[in-house]
Amino acid sequence: MKFRPMRFDLYLGRAVFGTVLLTWAVLVGLDVVMAFSGEFKDVGKGNYTLGHAAAWVLYTVPRRAYTFFPTAAVIGSLMGLGQMAATSELTALRALGLSRKRLSVSVAIALSLLTAVMVLSGETLGPWGQSRADAIRASAKYGSNATESKYFGVWAREGDTFLNAMGGDEQLLPGGGTRLVLRDVRMYQIGEDGRIASFTRAGTAEHDASGWKLTDITRDTFGERSVSRETKPVEPWNSQLDASALASGLSKPRNLTAADLRTSIEYRKRNGLDARDYEDIYWSRWFYPLNVLALCLAAVPFAFGSLRSGGMGKRLFLGILFALGFWLLQLFFGRMAGALKFDYRIAYALPPIVMLVTSGLLFRRKSG
């Protein structure tokens, strides 16, 4: 089997490219429309308008494209190859002496190019666009008192006090409701003369139904010619700062780059915090290219048999079936890894292995 690029590689690649891109556009377009319609309920909150909703959706398009690419790849590949099988073009290529494996390599090469673009987008445009979208929505809904910075965490202002938190998350409480926990908090109080009147550093700032609470507090108060320091293990914080605004400014794990995820994992492990949510997303990024190719290669054998007869509906059905089956398989192993606390690398390696084994068995059945 020769792997040197030839003219039929370009022909197959062009056919697969066209159907994958068309399927991709349809899936992302439907998701964008549904996301935009879902924002209607928030229009009118604060200064949030339809223009802000449209901007929010547009900035999230790169992330949505990244998410839907595996599904578009398998559906588009089956539709493109199925069309070639129906017109006997695959039969003609095989009559020239090309094996099914060699044709599958051509498909894999074409999809690898698109996958590489998506991996690059998932590490650059996707997180950047999502960050911009969240900033637009938070600013419009809650005013300009909460913003998010990649390097300096969350900033907020209430009167003459500026708050900076390096990280945090929103937690579900057993009895219902949520609790916002900000970590490594710094608070700067500005005096009437424009100077810093006091600087407070707290290990955490927590907000629940009872209000705000600071823990592990060190406060420096600056006088005209003196500085005094006090420490407290815990104290209530009488603040009207909107916890929802701060929560919206916190980057969720799926919106971070792989480098930022790795940094977050190391930080949480150093401080004895649970990092499994970040590990889940981190390893899913690394296995993303393998998942796409394994999913598509497992579906390719159908183009040489069952898709020869049957219309577009059959190809679409098989494509959706493969995509849904793979998603359920990946979800199952991911949930098992979270519940049984075994390595996420194993959980994300098993679904593509299952798909590749399935592809190998199908190729042996339809050998030639």
Short mmCIF file of C-alpha atoms in Angstrom, two decimals:
data_model
loop_
_atom_site.label_atom_id
_atom_site.label_comp_id
_atom_site.label_asym_id
_atom_site.label_seq_id
_atom_site.Cartn_x
_atom_site.Cartn_y
_atom_site.Cartn_z
CA MET A 1 0.00 0.00 0.00
CA LYS A 2 1.53 3.29 -1.15
CA PHE A 3 1.07 6.43 0.89
CA ARG A 4 2.47 8.82 -1.70
CA PRO A 5 -0.16 11.53 -2.41
CA MET A 6 -1.81 10.99 -5.78
CA ARG A 7 -4.55 12.59 -7.84
CA PHE A 8 -7.31 10.41 -6.39
CA ASP A 9 -6.31 11.66 -2.91
CA LEU A 10 -7.23 15.17 -4.01
CA TYR A 11 -10.46 13.93 -5.56
CA LEU A 12 -11.54 12.06 -2.44
CA GLY A 13 -10.41 14.92 -0.21
CA ARG A 14 -12.43 17.45 -2.19
CA ALA A 15 -15.55 15.27 -2.00
CA VAL A 16 -15.21 14.75 1.76
CA PHE A 17 -14.31 18.41 2.37
CA GLY A 18 -17.45 19.63 0.64
CA THR A 19 -19.92 17.47 2.55
CA VAL A 20 -18.15 17.92 5.89
CA LEU A 21 -18.13 21.71 5.54
CA LEU A 22 -21.79 21.75 4.50
CA THR A 23 -22.83 19.52 7.41
CA TRP A 24 -20.69 21.57 9.76
CA ALA A 25 -22.30 24.83 8.64
CA VAL A 26 -25.79 23.38 9.15
CA LEU A 27 -25.04 22.06 12.66
CA VAL A 28 -23.29 25.22 13.85
CA GLY A 29 -25.97 27.40 12.24
CA LEU A 30 -28.76 25.56 14.06
CA ASP A 31 -26.89 25.82 17.35
CA VAL A 32 -26.31 29.55 16.83
CA VAL A 33 -29.99 30.14 16.10
CA MET A 34 -31.06 28.21 19.21
CA ALA A 35 -28.47 30.01 21.36
CA PHE A 36 -29.63 33.40 20.08
CA SER A 37 -33.28 32.58 20.74
CA GLY A 38 -32.31 31.39 24.22
CA GLU A 39 -30.90 34.83 25.00
CA PHE A 40 -34.27 36.53 24.44
CA LYS A 41 -35.31 35.83 28.04
CA ASP A 42 -32.36 37.90 29.33
CA VAL A 43 -32.96 40.90 27.06
CA GLY A 44 -33.93 43.85 29.25
CA LYS A 45 -31.88 42.78 32.27
CA GLY A 46 -29.71 45.76 33.07
CA ASN A 47 -28.55 47.21 29.75
CA TYR A 48 -28.66 43.85 27.92
CA THR A 49 -30.14 44.31 24.42
CA LEU A 50 -30.60 42.22 21.28
CA GLY A 51 -27.37 43.73 19.99
CA HIS A 52 -25.48 42.42 23.01
CA ALA A 53 -27.12 39.00 22.55
CA ALA A 54 -26.07 38.90 18.89
CA ALA A 55 -22.51 39.91 19.80
CA TRP A 56 -22.38 37.25 22.51
CA VAL A 57 -23.49 34.53 20.08
CA LEU A 58 -21.07 35.63 17.33
CA TYR A 59 -18.10 35.59 19.68
CA THR A 60 -18.98 32.02 20.73
CA VAL A 61 -19.08 30.69 17.14
CA PRO A 62 -15.43 29.41 17.21
CA ARG A 63 -16.14 27.38 20.36
CA ARG A 64 -19.35 26.00 18.87
CA ALA A 65 -17.54 25.07 15.66
CA TYR A 66 -14.90 23.22 17.70
CA THR A 67 -17.57 21.32 19.62
CA PHE A 68 -19.58 20.25 16.57
CA PHE A 69 -16.69 19.34 14.30
CA PRO A 70 -16.46 15.62 15.29
CA THR A 71 -20.18 15.15 14.59
CA ALA A 72 -19.94 17.07 11.31
CA ALA A 73 -16.86 15.05 10.29
CA VAL A 74 -18.49 11.64 10.63
CA ILE A 75 -21.84 12.67 9.11
CA GLY A 76 -20.16 14.57 6.27
CA SER A 77 -17.72 11.76 5.53
CA LEU A 78 -20.48 9.17 5.32
CA MET A 79 -22.60 11.41 3.11
CA GLY A 80 -19.68 12.21 0.77
CA LEU A 81 -18.41 8.64 0.48
CA GLY A 82 -21.96 7.32 0.27
CA GLN A 83 -22.64 9.58 -2.69
CA MET A 84 -19.48 8.32 -4.41
CA ALA A 85 -20.46 4.72 -3.67
CA ALA A 86 -23.96 5.29 -5.08
CA THR A 87 -22.49 6.60 -8.37
CA SER A 88 -19.98 3.68 -8.48
CA GLU A 89 -16.99 6.04 -8.21
CA LEU A 90 -15.55 4.05 -5.29
CA THR A 91 -16.00 0.85 -7.34
CA ALA A 92 -14.07 2.45 -10.20
CA LEU A 93 -11.24 3.45 -7.88
CA ARG A 94 -11.07 -0.05 -6.50
CA ALA A 95 -10.97 -1.43 -10.05
CA LEU A 96 -7.75 0.58 -10.49
CA GLY A 97 -6.19 -1.54 -7.75
CA LEU A 98 -6.81 0.68 -4.72
CA SER A 99 -7.71 -1.14 -1.53
CA ARG A 100 -10.26 0.01 1.00
CA LYS A 101 -7.46 0.76 3.45
CA ARG A 102 -5.70 3.00 0.93
CA LEU A 103 -8.91 4.92 0.26
CA SER A 104 -9.46 5.28 3.99
CA VAL A 105 -5.99 6.81 4.32
CA SER A 106 -7.02 9.44 1.75
CA VAL A 107 -10.07 10.30 3.83
CA ALA A 108 -7.99 10.42 7.03
CA ILE A 109 -5.49 12.82 5.43
CA ALA A 110 -8.28 15.19 4.35
CA LEU A 111 -9.90 15.14 7.78
CA SER A 112 -6.52 15.58 9.50
CA LEU A 113 -6.13 18.99 7.86
CA LEU A 114 -9.49 20.18 9.17
CA THR A 115 -8.80 18.63 12.57
CA ALA A 116 -5.49 20.49 12.83
CA VAL A 117 -7.28 23.77 12.11
CA MET A 118 -9.84 22.98 14.81
CA VAL A 119 -7.18 22.11 17.38
CA LEU A 120 -5.48 25.45 16.69
CA SER A 121 -8.82 27.27 16.91
CA GLY A 122 -9.69 25.47 20.15
CA GLU A 123 -6.52 26.82 21.76
CA THR A 124 -6.73 30.37 20.40
CA LEU A 125 -9.96 31.71 18.88
CA GLY A 126 -12.32 29.58 20.98
CA PRO A 127 -11.17 30.68 24.47
CA TRP A 128 -10.60 34.27 23.33
CA GLY A 129 -14.06 34.54 21.77
CA GLN A 130 -15.77 32.97 24.78
CA SER A 131 -13.94 35.32 27.13
CA ARG A 132 -15.01 38.33 25.08
CA ALA A 133 -18.58 37.05 24.91
CA ASP A 134 -18.81 36.55 28.67
CA ALA A 135 -17.32 39.99 29.30
CA ILE A 136 -19.90 41.62 26.99
CA ARG A 137 -22.80 39.83 28.66
CA ALA A 138 -21.59 40.49 32.22
CA SER A 139 -20.91 44.16 31.49
CA ALA A 140 -24.33 44.68 29.91
CA LYS A 141 -26.31 42.78 32.56
CA TYR A 142 -24.54 43.90 35.70
CA GLY A 143 -22.87 47.15 34.67
CA SER A 144 -19.13 47.69 34.54
CA ASN A 145 -18.43 46.46 38.06
CA ALA A 146 -17.15 42.99 37.12
CA THR A 147 -14.62 41.97 34.49
CA GLU A 148 -12.38 38.95 33.87
CA SER A 149 -8.70 38.97 33.02
CA LYS A 150 -6.72 35.97 31.82
CA TYR A 151 -3.70 36.74 33.98
CA PHE A 152 -5.16 38.54 36.99
CA GLY A 153 -8.43 36.71 37.62
CA VAL A 154 -11.63 38.58 38.42
CA TRP A 155 -11.81 42.30 39.19
CA ALA A 156 -14.81 44.02 40.72
CA ARG A 157 -15.60 47.39 42.25
CA GLU A 158 -18.04 48.45 44.95
CA GLY A 159 -17.87 52.10 45.89
CA ASP A 160 -14.34 52.89 47.00
CA THR A 161 -13.31 49.21 47.30
CA PHE A 162 -11.66 47.25 44.49
CA LEU A 163 -11.62 43.46 44.67
CA ASN A 164 -9.31 41.08 42.84
CA ALA A 165 -9.64 37.29 43.03
CA MET A 166 -7.15 35.00 41.30
CA GLY A 167 -9.72 32.24 40.86
CA GLY A 168 -12.85 30.62 42.15
CA ASP A 169 -15.87 28.53 41.31
CA GLU A 170 -19.58 28.19 41.95
CA GLN A 171 -20.58 25.16 44.04
CA LEU A 172 -23.91 23.39 44.41
CA LEU A 173 -25.07 23.02 48.01
CA PRO A 174 -26.60 19.72 49.23
CA GLY A 175 -29.86 21.36 50.30
CA GLY A 176 -30.21 23.34 47.09
CA GLY A 177 -28.84 26.71 46.09
CA THR A 178 -25.29 27.68 45.22
CA ARG A 179 -22.22 29.07 46.93
CA LEU A 180 -19.65 31.25 45.20
CA VAL A 181 -16.09 30.78 46.44
CA LEU A 182 -13.40 33.27 45.37
CA ARG A 183 -9.81 32.30 46.17
CA ASP A 184 -6.68 34.35 46.85
CA VAL A 185 -8.63 37.59 47.30
CA ARG A 186 -7.14 41.09 47.48
CA MET A 187 -9.20 44.14 48.43
CA TYR A 188 -8.02 47.73 48.01
CA GLN A 189 -9.91 50.51 49.77
CA ILE A 190 -9.26 53.96 48.32
CA GLY A 191 -9.44 57.01 50.59
CA GLU A 192 -10.88 60.42 49.75
CA ASP A 193 -7.41 61.68 48.84
CA GLY A 194 -7.02 58.97 46.21
CA ARG A 195 -4.50 56.96 48.21
CA ILE A 196 -4.88 53.36 49.40
CA ALA A 197 -6.47 53.53 52.85
CA SER A 198 -6.27 49.79 53.53
CA PHE A 199 -5.20 46.58 51.84
CA THR A 200 -6.90 43.32 52.78
CA ARG A 201 -5.81 39.86 51.71
CA ALA A 202 -8.08 36.88 52.30
CA GLY A 203 -7.71 33.20 51.52
CA THR A 204 -11.33 33.00 50.34
CA ALA A 205 -14.40 35.15 49.96
CA GLU A 206 -17.56 33.04 50.08
CA HIS A 207 -21.11 34.03 49.24
CA ASP A 208 -24.27 32.04 49.97
CA ALA A 209 -27.80 32.80 51.12
CA SER A 210 -26.49 34.35 54.35
CA GLY A 211 -24.22 36.83 52.55
CA TRP A 212 -20.45 37.29 52.19
CA LYS A 213 -17.77 35.84 54.47
CA LEU A 214 -13.98 36.30 54.40
CA THR A 215 -11.50 33.74 55.77
CA ASP A 216 -7.76 33.83 56.59
CA ILE A 217 -7.69 37.62 56.65
CA THR A 218 -4.69 39.92 56.83
CA ARG A 219 -5.51 43.65 56.76
CA ASP A 220 -3.02 46.51 56.56
CA THR A 221 -4.38 49.98 57.38
CA PHE A 222 -2.34 52.97 56.26
CA GLY A 223 -2.28 56.11 58.41
CA GLU A 224 -0.57 59.43 57.70
CA ARG A 225 2.79 58.14 58.93
CA SER A 226 2.06 54.63 60.14
CA VAL A 227 0.84 51.18 59.10
CA SER A 228 -1.10 48.82 61.35
CA ARG A 229 -1.81 45.15 60.67
CA GLU A 230 -4.52 42.88 61.99
CA THR A 231 -5.30 39.23 61.25
CA LYS A 232 -8.53 37.32 61.66
CA PRO A 233 -9.51 33.73 60.87
CA VAL A 234 -12.97 34.71 59.62
CA GLU A 235 -15.25 37.73 59.48
CA PRO A 236 -18.49 38.69 57.70
CA TRP A 237 -18.19 41.14 54.84
CA ASN A 238 -21.05 43.61 54.59
CA SER A 239 -21.20 44.03 50.82
CA GLN A 240 -23.92 44.35 48.19
CA LEU A 241 -21.63 43.09 45.44
CA ASP A 242 -23.61 40.90 43.03
CA ALA A 243 -22.36 37.31 43.28
CA SER A 244 -23.94 36.48 39.89
CA ALA A 245 -21.84 39.16 38.23
CA LEU A 246 -18.66 37.73 39.73
CA ALA A 247 -19.63 34.16 38.84
CA SER A 248 -20.20 35.18 35.23
CA GLY A 249 -16.68 36.60 35.13
CA LEU A 250 -15.04 33.33 36.17
CA SER A 251 -13.73 31.26 33.26
CA LYS A 252 -15.24 27.79 33.19
CA PRO A 253 -12.81 24.90 32.55
CA ARG A 254 -14.12 24.20 29.04
CA ASN A 255 -13.39 27.82 28.04
CA LEU A 256 -9.69 27.70 29.04
CA THR A 257 -6.73 26.82 26.86
CA ALA A 258 -4.79 23.63 27.52
CA ALA A 259 -1.93 25.64 29.04
CA ASP A 260 -4.32 27.46 31.40
CA LEU A 261 -5.98 24.17 32.30
CA ARG A 262 -2.60 22.67 33.15
CA THR A 263 -1.78 25.66 35.35
CA SER A 264 -5.14 25.37 37.12
CA ILE A 265 -4.63 21.65 37.72
CA GLU A 266 -1.20 22.21 39.25
CA TYR A 267 -2.52 25.05 41.44
CA ARG A 268 -5.40 22.96 42.76
CA LYS A 269 -3.22 19.95 43.47
CA ARG A 270 -0.69 22.10 45.35
CA ASN A 271 -3.48 23.45 47.52
CA GLY A 272 -5.28 20.15 48.09
CA LEU A 273 -8.29 21.11 45.94
CA ASP A 274 -10.29 18.88 43.61
CA ALA A 275 -8.89 19.22 40.08
CA ARG A 276 -10.84 16.46 38.33
CA ASP A 277 -13.16 18.81 36.42
CA TYR A 278 -10.11 20.49 34.94
CA GLU A 279 -8.37 17.18 34.24
CA ASP A 280 -11.48 15.99 32.41
CA ILE A 281 -11.42 18.93 29.99
CA TYR A 282 -7.61 18.93 29.73
CA TRP A 283 -7.32 15.35 28.54
CA SER A 284 -10.33 15.68 26.25
CA ARG A 285 -8.32 18.35 24.37
CA TRP A 286 -5.37 15.99 23.90
CA PHE A 287 -7.56 13.13 22.64
CA TYR A 288 -9.69 15.37 20.39
CA PRO A 289 -7.76 14.65 17.13
CA LEU A 290 -7.64 10.91 17.83
CA ASN A 291 -11.37 10.87 18.57
CA VAL A 292 -12.24 12.55 15.26
CA LEU A 293 -10.12 10.21 13.15
CA ALA A 294 -11.15 7.05 15.02
CA LEU A 295 -14.82 7.95 14.71
CA CYS A 296 -14.58 8.60 10.97
CA LEU A 297 -12.42 5.56 10.20
CA ALA A 298 -14.88 3.32 12.06
CA ALA A 299 -17.68 4.62 9.82
CA VAL A 300 -15.78 4.42 6.50
CA PRO A 301 -16.35 0.66 5.86
CA PHE A 302 -20.08 1.32 5.53
CA ALA A 303 -19.38 3.40 2.41
CA PHE A 304 -18.17 0.28 0.63
CA GLY A 305 -21.24 -1.78 1.32
CA SER A 306 -24.45 -0.64 2.93
CA LEU A 307 -24.32 2.90 1.56
CA ARG A 308 -24.08 1.79 -2.05
CA SER A 309 -27.84 1.36 -2.09
CA GLY A 310 -30.00 3.80 -0.19
CA GLY A 311 -30.60 7.50 -0.28
CA MET A 312 -29.41 10.51 1.64
CA GLY A 313 -31.63 9.66 4.59
CA LYS A 314 -29.83 6.37 5.19
CA ARG A 315 -26.41 8.03 5.16
CA LEU A 316 -27.60 10.77 7.46
CA PHE A 317 -29.12 8.23 9.84
CA LEU A 318 -25.91 6.17 10.01
CA GLY A 319 -23.82 9.28 10.53
CA ILE A 320 -25.99 10.47 13.41
CA LEU A 321 -26.01 6.93 14.84
CA PHE A 322 -22.21 6.75 14.86
CA ALA A 323 -21.81 10.24 16.31
CA LEU A 324 -24.41 9.63 19.02
CA GLY A 325 -22.99 6.20 19.86
CA PHE A 326 -19.48 7.57 20.21
CA TRP A 327 -20.68 10.49 22.33
CA LEU A 328 -22.56 8.13 24.67
CA LEU A 329 -19.53 5.84 24.89
CA GLN A 330 -17.25 8.74 25.73
CA LEU A 331 -19.74 10.14 28.23
CA PHE A 332 -20.01 6.73 29.91
CA PHE A 333 -16.26 6.28 30.34
CA GLY A 334 -15.87 9.92 31.44
CA ARG A 335 -18.53 9.51 34.12
CA MET A 336 -16.96 6.23 35.23
CA ALA A 337 -13.58 7.94 35.57
CA GLY A 338 -15.16 10.66 37.71
CA ALA A 339 -17.06 8.19 39.90
CA LEU A 340 -14.33 5.56 40.32
CA LYS A 341 -11.51 8.14 40.29
CA PHE A 342 -9.29 6.45 37.71
CA ASP A 343 -7.09 8.23 35.18
CA TYR A 344 -8.95 10.33 32.62
CA ARG A 345 -6.35 9.34 30.03
CA ILE A 346 -7.66 5.79 30.20
CA ALA A 347 -11.26 7.00 29.97
CA TYR A 348 -10.55 9.05 26.84
CA ALA A 349 -8.37 6.37 25.22
CA LEU A 350 -10.99 3.61 25.46
CA PRO A 351 -13.69 5.05 23.09
CA PRO A 352 -11.30 5.57 20.11
CA ILE A 353 -9.78 2.14 20.76
CA VAL A 354 -13.25 0.60 20.63
CA MET A 355 -14.00 2.47 17.41
CA LEU A 356 -10.69 1.48 15.79
CA VAL A 357 -11.20 -2.17 16.73
CA THR A 358 -14.72 -1.95 15.27
CA SER A 359 -13.27 -0.47 12.09
CA GLY A 360 -10.66 -3.24 11.87
CA LEU A 361 -13.29 -5.96 12.27
CA LEU A 362 -15.49 -4.37 9.61
CA PHE A 363 -12.56 -4.12 7.22
CA ARG A 364 -11.79 -7.80 7.76
CA ARG A 365 -15.39 -8.72 7.01
CA LYS A 366 -15.37 -6.56 3.88
CA SER A 367 -11.74 -7.25 3.02
CA GLY A 368 -10.36 -6.60 -0.38
#
